[in-house]
CSV table of C-alpha atoms in Angstrom, one decimal:
chain,number,residue,atom,x,y,z
A,1,MET,CA,-24.6,11.5,5.0
A,2,SER,CA,-23.3,14.4,2.9
A,3,ARG,CA,-23.4,14.4,-0.9
A,4,SER,CA,-19.6,14.6,-1.0
A,5,VAL,CA,-19.2,11.4,1.1
A,6,VAL,CA,-21.7,9.5,-1.0
A,7,LYS,CA,-20.0,10.7,-4.2
A,8,ALA,CA,-16.6,9.7,-3.0
A,9,ILE,CA,-17.8,6.2,-2.0
A,10,ARG,CA,-19.7,5.6,-5.2
A,11,THR,CA,-17.0,6.9,-7.6
A,12,SER,CA,-13.9,5.6,-5.8
A,13,SER,CA,-11.7,3.3,-7.9
A,14,LYS,CA,-8.8,3.0,-5.4
A,15,LEU,CA,-10.3,-0.1,-3.7
A,16,PRO,CA,-11.9,-3.2,-5.1
A,17,PHE,CA,-15.6,-3.2,-4.8
A,18,ARG,CA,-15.6,-6.1,-2.3
A,19,GLN,CA,-13.3,-4.1,0.0
A,20,LEU,CA,-15.5,-1.1,-0.3
A,21,LEU,CA,-18.5,-3.1,0.8
A,22,LEU,CA,-16.6,-4.5,3.8
A,23,ARG,CA,-15.4,-1.0,4.9
A,24,SER,CA,-18.7,0.9,4.3
A,25,THR,CA,-21.4,1.8,6.9
A,26,PRO,CA,-24.9,0.5,6.4
A,27,ALA,CA,-26.0,4.0,5.4
A,28,ALA,CA,-23.3,4.2,2.8
A,29,LEU,CA,-24.2,0.7,1.4
A,30,SER,CA,-27.8,1.7,0.9
A,31,TYR,CA,-26.7,4.6,-1.3
A,32,MET,CA,-24.1,2.5,-3.1
A,33,LEU,CA,-26.6,-0.1,-4.1
A,34,LEU,CA,-29.1,2.4,-5.5
A,35,PRO,CA,-29.0,3.5,-9.1
A,36,VAL,CA,-27.6,7.0,-9.4
A,37,ALA,CA,-31.0,8.4,-10.7
A,38,GLN,CA,-32.7,7.2,-7.5
A,39,VAL,CA,-30.5,9.3,-5.1
A,40,ARG,CA,-32.8,12.3,-5.0
A,41,TRP,CA,-32.8,15.4,-3.0
A,42,SER,CA,-35.8,17.6,-2.2
A,43,SER,CA,-37.2,19.3,-5.2
A,44,HIS,CA,-39.2,21.7,-3.0
A,45,SER,CA,-36.3,23.6,-1.3
A,46,PRO,CA,-36.4,27.3,-2.4
A,47,LEU,CA,-32.7,27.7,-1.5
A,48,GLY,CA,-31.3,26.7,-4.9
A,49,THR,CA,-27.6,27.0,-5.5
A,50,PRO,CA,-25.7,29.3,-3.2
A,51,PRO,CA,-24.4,32.5,-4.9
A,52,ALA,CA,-20.9,32.2,-6.3
A,53,ASN,CA,-19.8,35.3,-4.5
A,54,ALA,CA,-21.6,35.4,-1.2
A,55,ARG,CA,-21.9,38.8,0.5
A,56,LYS,CA,-20.5,39.5,3.9
A,57,PRO,CA,-23.2,39.9,6.5
A,58,VAL,CA,-24.4,43.5,6.9
A,59,THR,CA,-23.9,44.8,10.4
A,60,ILE,CA,-24.5,48.0,12.3
A,61,ASN,CA,-20.9,49.0,11.3
A,62,THR,CA,-21.8,48.4,7.6
A,63,LEU,CA,-24.8,50.6,7.9
A,64,GLN,CA,-22.9,53.3,9.6
A,65,SER,CA,-20.2,53.1,6.9
A,66,LEU,CA,-22.8,53.5,4.1
A,67,TYR,CA,-24.2,56.5,6.0
A,68,ARG,CA,-20.8,58.1,6.3
A,69,LYS,CA,-20.1,57.5,2.6
A,70,ASN,CA,-23.5,59.0,1.7
A,71,GLU,CA,-24.5,55.8,0.0
A,72,PRO,CA,-28.2,55.2,0.1
A,73,ILE,CA,-29.3,52.3,2.4
A,74,THR,CA,-31.7,49.8,0.8
A,75,MET,CA,-34.4,48.2,2.9
A,76,ILE,CA,-37.5,46.1,2.0
A,77,THR,CA,-40.0,44.1,4.0
A,78,ALA,CA,-40.3,40.3,4.0
A,79,HIS,CA,-42.8,38.1,5.8
A,80,ASP,CA,-41.7,34.5,5.1
A,81,PHE,CA,-38.8,32.4,3.9
A,82,PRO,CA,-39.3,32.9,0.1
A,83,SER,CA,-39.8,36.7,0.3
A,84,ALA,CA,-36.7,37.0,2.6
A,85,HIS,CA,-34.7,34.7,0.4
A,86,VAL,CA,-35.3,36.8,-2.8
A,87,ALA,CA,-34.6,40.1,-0.9
A,88,ASP,CA,-31.4,38.7,0.4
A,89,GLN,CA,-30.3,37.4,-3.0
A,90,ALA,CA,-31.2,40.8,-4.5
A,91,GLY,CA,-28.6,42.4,-2.3
A,92,MET,CA,-30.8,44.4,0.2
A,93,ASP,CA,-28.9,46.0,3.0
A,94,MET,CA,-31.8,45.6,5.4
A,95,VAL,CA,-34.8,43.3,5.6
A,96,LEU,CA,-37.7,44.3,7.8
A,97,VAL,CA,-40.2,41.8,9.2
A,98,GLY,CA,-42.8,44.5,9.3
A,99,ASP,CA,-46.1,44.3,11.1
A,100,SER,CA,-47.6,45.0,7.7
A,101,LEU,CA,-47.5,41.3,7.4
A,102,ALA,CA,-50.8,41.5,9.3
A,103,MET,CA,-52.4,42.6,6.1
A,104,VAL,CA,-50.2,41.2,3.3
A,105,ALA,CA,-49.7,37.7,4.8
A,106,LEU,CA,-52.5,37.2,7.3
A,107,GLY,CA,-55.4,39.0,5.7
A,108,MET,CA,-56.0,41.3,8.7
A,109,GLU,CA,-57.6,44.7,8.5
A,110,ASP,CA,-54.6,46.6,10.0
A,111,THR,CA,-51.4,46.2,11.9
A,112,SER,CA,-53.0,46.4,15.3
A,113,GLU,CA,-54.3,42.9,15.1
A,114,VAL,CA,-51.1,41.0,14.8
A,115,LEU,CA,-49.8,39.2,17.9
A,116,MET,CA,-46.3,38.7,19.3
A,117,GLU,CA,-46.5,34.9,18.7
A,118,GLU,CA,-47.3,35.6,15.0
A,119,MET,CA,-44.5,38.1,14.6
A,120,LEU,CA,-42.1,35.5,16.2
A,121,LEU,CA,-43.1,32.9,13.7
A,122,HIS,CA,-42.6,35.2,10.7
A,123,CYS,CA,-39.3,36.5,12.1
A,124,ARG,CA,-37.9,33.0,12.4
A,125,SER,CA,-39.0,32.2,8.8
A,126,VAL,CA,-37.3,35.3,7.5
A,127,ALA,CA,-34.2,34.8,9.6
A,128,ARG,CA,-33.6,31.4,8.1
A,129,ALA,CA,-33.3,32.9,4.6
A,130,THR,CA,-31.3,36.1,5.3
A,131,LYS,CA,-27.6,35.2,5.1
A,132,ALA,CA,-26.3,38.7,4.6
A,133,ALA,CA,-29.0,41.3,5.0
A,134,PHE,CA,-29.4,43.0,8.4
A,135,THR,CA,-32.8,41.9,9.8
A,136,VAL,CA,-35.2,44.1,11.8
A,137,GLY,CA,-38.3,42.8,13.6
A,138,ASP,CA,-41.3,45.0,14.3
A,139,LEU,CA,-42.5,45.1,17.9
A,140,PRO,CA,-46.3,44.6,17.5
A,141,MET,CA,-48.8,46.9,19.1
A,142,GLY,CA,-49.3,46.1,22.8
A,143,SER,CA,-45.9,44.5,23.2
A,144,TYR,CA,-43.9,47.6,24.2
A,145,GLU,CA,-46.1,50.6,25.1
A,146,ILE,CA,-46.9,49.7,28.8
A,147,SER,CA,-43.4,50.2,30.1
A,148,PRO,CA,-39.7,50.1,29.1
A,149,SER,CA,-39.4,46.8,30.9
A,150,GLN,CA,-42.2,45.3,28.9
A,151,ALA,CA,-40.5,46.6,25.7
A,152,LEU,CA,-37.2,45.1,26.7
A,153,GLU,CA,-38.7,41.8,27.4
A,154,SER,CA,-40.5,41.8,24.0
A,155,SER,CA,-37.3,42.8,22.3
A,156,ILE,CA,-35.3,40.0,23.8
A,157,ARG,CA,-38.0,37.6,22.6
A,158,LEU,CA,-37.7,38.9,19.0
A,159,VAL,CA,-33.9,38.5,19.1
A,160,LYS,CA,-33.7,35.2,20.9
A,161,GLU,CA,-36.8,33.4,19.5
A,162,GLY,CA,-37.3,35.4,16.3
A,163,ARG,CA,-33.6,35.4,15.5
A,164,VAL,CA,-33.6,39.0,14.1
A,165,LYS,CA,-30.7,41.3,14.7
A,166,SER,CA,-32.6,44.4,15.8
A,167,VAL,CA,-36.1,45.7,16.6
A,168,LYS,CA,-38.3,48.5,15.4
A,169,LEU,CA,-40.9,50.5,17.4
A,170,GLU,CA,-43.1,53.4,16.7
A,171,GLY,CA,-43.0,56.7,18.5
A,172,GLY,CA,-40.8,59.7,19.2
A,173,ILE,CA,-40.2,61.7,22.4
A,174,GLU,CA,-42.5,59.5,24.4
A,175,MET,CA,-40.6,56.4,23.4
A,176,ALA,CA,-37.2,57.7,24.2
A,177,PRO,CA,-36.9,56.1,27.6
A,178,THR,CA,-38.0,52.8,26.1
A,179,ILE,CA,-35.5,53.0,23.3
A,180,SER,CA,-32.8,53.8,25.8
A,181,LYS,CA,-33.8,50.8,27.9
A,182,ILE,CA,-33.6,48.4,25.0
A,183,THR,CA,-30.3,49.8,23.6
A,184,ARG,CA,-28.6,49.6,27.0
A,185,ALA,CA,-29.3,45.9,26.9
A,186,GLY,CA,-27.4,45.6,23.7
A,187,ILE,CA,-30.3,45.4,21.2
A,188,PRO,CA,-30.2,47.8,18.3
A,189,VAL,CA,-33.4,49.8,17.8
A,190,LEU,CA,-34.7,51.3,14.6
A,191,ALA,CA,-37.1,54.1,15.5
A,192,HIS,CA,-40.2,55.1,13.5
A,193,ILE,CA,-41.7,58.5,13.5
A,194,GLY,CA,-44.0,60.6,11.2
A,195,LEU,CA,-47.0,58.5,10.2
A,196,THR,CA,-47.1,55.7,12.7
A,197,PRO,CA,-49.6,53.1,11.4
A,198,GLN,CA,-50.1,51.4,14.9
A,199,ARG,CA,-51.4,54.8,16.0
A,200,GLN,CA,-53.4,55.7,13.0
A,201,ASN,CA,-56.6,55.9,15.0
A,202,SER,CA,-55.2,58.8,17.1
A,203,LEU,CA,-53.9,60.5,13.9
A,204,GLY,CA,-57.3,60.5,12.3
A,205,GLY,CA,-56.2,57.8,9.8
A,206,PHE,CA,-53.2,57.3,7.5
A,207,ARG,CA,-52.4,61.0,7.1
A,208,VAL,CA,-49.2,62.8,6.0
A,209,GLN,CA,-47.3,64.2,9.0
A,210,GLY,CA,-45.2,67.4,9.1
A,211,LYS,CA,-47.3,69.4,6.6
A,212,ASN,CA,-47.3,72.5,8.8
A,213,THR,CA,-44.7,74.3,10.9
A,214,ALA,CA,-45.8,73.0,14.2
A,215,SER,CA,-46.0,69.4,13.0
A,216,ALA,CA,-42.6,69.7,11.3
A,217,ILE,CA,-41.0,71.0,14.5
A,218,LYS,CA,-42.6,68.1,16.4
A,219,LEU,CA,-41.1,65.7,13.9
A,220,LEU,CA,-37.7,67.1,14.3
A,221,ASN,CA,-37.9,67.0,18.1
A,222,ASP,CA,-39.0,63.4,17.9
A,223,ALA,CA,-36.0,62.6,15.6
A,224,TYR,CA,-33.6,64.3,18.1
A,225,ALA,CA,-35.2,62.4,21.0
A,226,VAL,CA,-34.8,58.9,19.4
A,227,GLN,CA,-31.3,59.7,18.3
A,228,GLU,CA,-30.3,60.8,21.8
A,229,ALA,CA,-32.0,57.6,23.2
A,230,GLY,CA,-29.6,55.5,21.1
A,231,ALA,CA,-31.6,54.5,18.0
A,232,PHE,CA,-29.2,53.5,15.2
A,233,ALA,CA,-31.6,54.9,12.5
A,234,VAL,CA,-35.1,56.3,12.2
A,235,VAL,CA,-37.9,55.6,9.7
A,236,LEU,CA,-39.6,58.7,8.4
A,237,GLU,CA,-43.0,57.8,7.0
A,238,ALA,CA,-45.4,60.0,5.0
A,239,VAL,CA,-43.5,63.2,5.5
A,240,PRO,CA,-43.0,66.1,3.0
A,241,ALA,CA,-39.8,65.5,1.1
A,242,GLU,CA,-38.3,68.9,2.0
A,243,VAL,CA,-39.0,68.4,5.7
A,244,ALA,CA,-37.5,64.9,5.6
A,245,ALA,CA,-34.4,66.1,3.8
A,246,LEU,CA,-33.9,68.9,6.5
A,247,VAL,CA,-34.4,66.5,9.4
A,248,THR,CA,-31.9,64.1,7.8
A,249,LYS,CA,-29.3,66.9,7.6
A,250,LYS,CA,-29.8,67.7,11.2
A,251,LEU,CA,-29.3,64.2,12.5
A,252,SER,CA,-26.1,62.1,12.9
A,253,ILE,CA,-27.9,58.8,12.3
A,254,PRO,CA,-29.4,57.5,9.1
A,255,THR,CA,-33.0,58.2,8.1
A,256,ILE,CA,-35.0,55.6,6.2
A,257,GLY,CA,-37.7,57.1,4.1
A,258,ILE,CA,-41.1,55.7,3.1
A,259,GLY,CA,-43.1,58.3,1.4
A,260,ALA,CA,-40.5,60.9,2.5
A,261,GLY,CA,-38.6,61.7,-0.7
A,262,ASN,CA,-35.1,61.0,-1.8
A,263,GLY,CA,-33.4,63.3,0.7
A,264,CYS,CA,-33.3,60.5,3.3
A,265,SER,CA,-30.4,58.2,3.9
A,266,GLY,CA,-32.2,55.2,2.6
A,267,GLN,CA,-35.6,53.9,1.5
A,268,VAL,CA,-38.0,51.1,2.5
A,269,LEU,CA,-41.0,49.7,0.8
A,270,VAL,CA,-43.4,46.8,1.5
A,271,GLN,CA,-42.3,44.0,-0.9
A,272,ILE,CA,-45.8,43.0,-2.0
A,273,ASP,CA,-46.6,46.6,-3.0
A,274,MET,CA,-43.5,47.2,-5.1
A,275,LEU,CA,-43.7,43.8,-6.7
A,276,GLY,CA,-47.3,44.3,-7.8
A,277,ASN,CA,-48.4,41.1,-6.1
A,278,PHE,CA,-52.0,42.1,-5.6
A,279,PRO,CA,-55.2,42.1,-7.7
A,280,PRO,CA,-56.2,45.1,-9.9
A,281,GLY,CA,-58.1,47.9,-8.1
A,282,ARG,CA,-56.2,47.6,-4.8
A,283,PHE,CA,-55.4,51.0,-3.2
A,284,LEU,CA,-51.7,52.0,-3.2
A,285,PRO,CA,-50.2,54.9,-1.3
A,286,LYS,CA,-48.9,57.7,-3.6
A,287,PHE,CA,-45.3,56.9,-2.7
A,288,VAL,CA,-45.3,53.3,-3.9
A,289,LYS,CA,-43.7,52.6,-7.3
A,290,GLN,CA,-44.7,49.3,-8.8
A,291,PHE,CA,-41.6,47.6,-10.1
A,292,GLY,CA,-43.2,44.4,-11.3
A,293,ASN,CA,-46.5,42.6,-11.9
A,294,VAL,CA,-46.1,39.4,-9.9
A,295,TRP,CA,-49.9,39.0,-9.6
A,296,GLY,CA,-50.4,39.1,-13.3
A,297,GLU,CA,-47.7,36.6,-14.0
A,298,SER,CA,-48.9,34.3,-11.2
A,299,LEU,CA,-52.5,34.5,-12.4
A,300,ARG,CA,-51.5,33.7,-16.0
A,301,ALA,CA,-49.4,30.7,-14.9
A,302,ILE,CA,-52.0,29.2,-12.6
A,303,GLN,CA,-54.8,29.6,-15.1
A,304,GLN,CA,-52.6,27.9,-17.7
A,305,TYR,CA,-52.0,25.1,-15.3
A,306,LYS,CA,-55.7,24.7,-14.7
A,307,ASP,CA,-56.4,24.7,-18.4
A,308,GLU,CA,-53.8,22.0,-19.1
A,309,VAL,CA,-55.0,19.8,-16.3
A,310,LYS,CA,-58.6,20.1,-17.6
A,311,SER,CA,-57.5,19.3,-21.2
A,312,GLY,CA,-55.2,16.5,-20.2
A,313,ALA,CA,-52.1,18.2,-21.6
A,314,TYR,CA,-50.5,18.1,-18.2
A,315,PRO,CA,-48.8,16.0,-17.1
A,316,ALA,CA,-47.2,15.0,-20.4
A,317,ALA,CA,-44.9,12.0,-20.8
A,318,GLU,CA,-41.8,14.1,-19.9
A,319,HIS,CA,-43.3,14.8,-16.5
A,320,THR,CA,-43.7,11.2,-15.5
A,321,TYR,CA,-41.4,8.4,-14.3
A,322,PRO,CA,-41.7,5.4,-16.7
A,323,MET,CA,-41.4,1.8,-15.5
A,324,PRO,CA,-39.4,-0.6,-17.6
A,325,LYS,CA,-41.8,-2.5,-19.9
A,326,ASP,CA,-40.7,-5.9,-18.7
A,327,GLU,CA,-41.2,-4.9,-15.1
A,328,PHE,CA,-44.7,-3.5,-15.9
A,329,SER,CA,-45.6,-6.7,-17.8
A,330,GLU,CA,-44.6,-8.7,-14.8
A,331,PHE,CA,-46.6,-6.4,-12.5
A,332,GLU,CA,-49.7,-6.9,-14.8
A,333,ARG,CA,-49.1,-10.7,-14.8
A,334,LEU,CA,-49.0,-10.9,-11.0
A,335,ILE,CA,-52.2,-8.8,-10.7
A,336,GLU,CA,-54.0,-11.1,-13.1
A,337,GLU,CA,-52.8,-14.2,-11.3
A,338,LYS,CA,-54.0,-12.8,-8.0
A,339,ARG,CA,-57.4,-11.9,-9.6
A,340,SER,CA,-57.8,-15.4,-11.0
A,341,ARG,CA,-57.1,-17.0,-7.7
A,342,GLU,CA,-59.7,-14.9,-6.0
């Protein structure tokens, strides 16, 4: 039963109470007969109060409009409901369920370990929280490289089961037929070129791409290829800023930079990196700016909680639910009577 119905029943003064009882359902009666303080709703929901001015959902048309107006597109990763919820509330244009969750959420060594079933679980969690942002799900390694048909099947799963609005895959010219296959089926594709983490073994590690003329030309050709294949945008990762800016000018689709300078059409960062939600000493790529210190604040709060539990300071009286003294006295009396009988 909705809160509004319960409230209407419990506060109505148009009918005598006896008539209210006669006309109410059993479920309504159970609520009416409870004290107001006992009608409780979950205190664990991270949703909170909906924003006063909810945003319109971001669509492909929205992103194209931002691109035409030369307004930077904002994008961030999320891997679960809370991280997606805060990103959506912060006004992100796009939220990426990146395969980086392999490391930041699942404790894996690199992105190659994460499975399709794991990506689907995290995509669903993120999709439940994103009411406005345009969601993108990463196709994990092994789910799209064998053939365009395999890639389409995996993309359909991410959209149908993962509930995202588009998919991302790594690769340039060699992935053009795959991108074309997916987009012809009506699924938007975000391409990803430059440093492609799933292929880091063949690249000799996480190395900047496009640092010499031949590499920069390859990057531009890859960008042209994914654009021609139908990608709605392309991620440029770990590319010299001047190269990324030139590639952006040559294309007619947005570029989303990560370690590629501010000449791109937009930017993306891994949320945990930019929030500072990691212990001191962790390696960060040069392009990451730490906008917060979530780890430090979380550590402080949890340590304070531990100390207060150890000292008995928590929970204090204000954190408990007192029983009326007469009721507690009766409870004690009944306990004593039972004990004496035994």
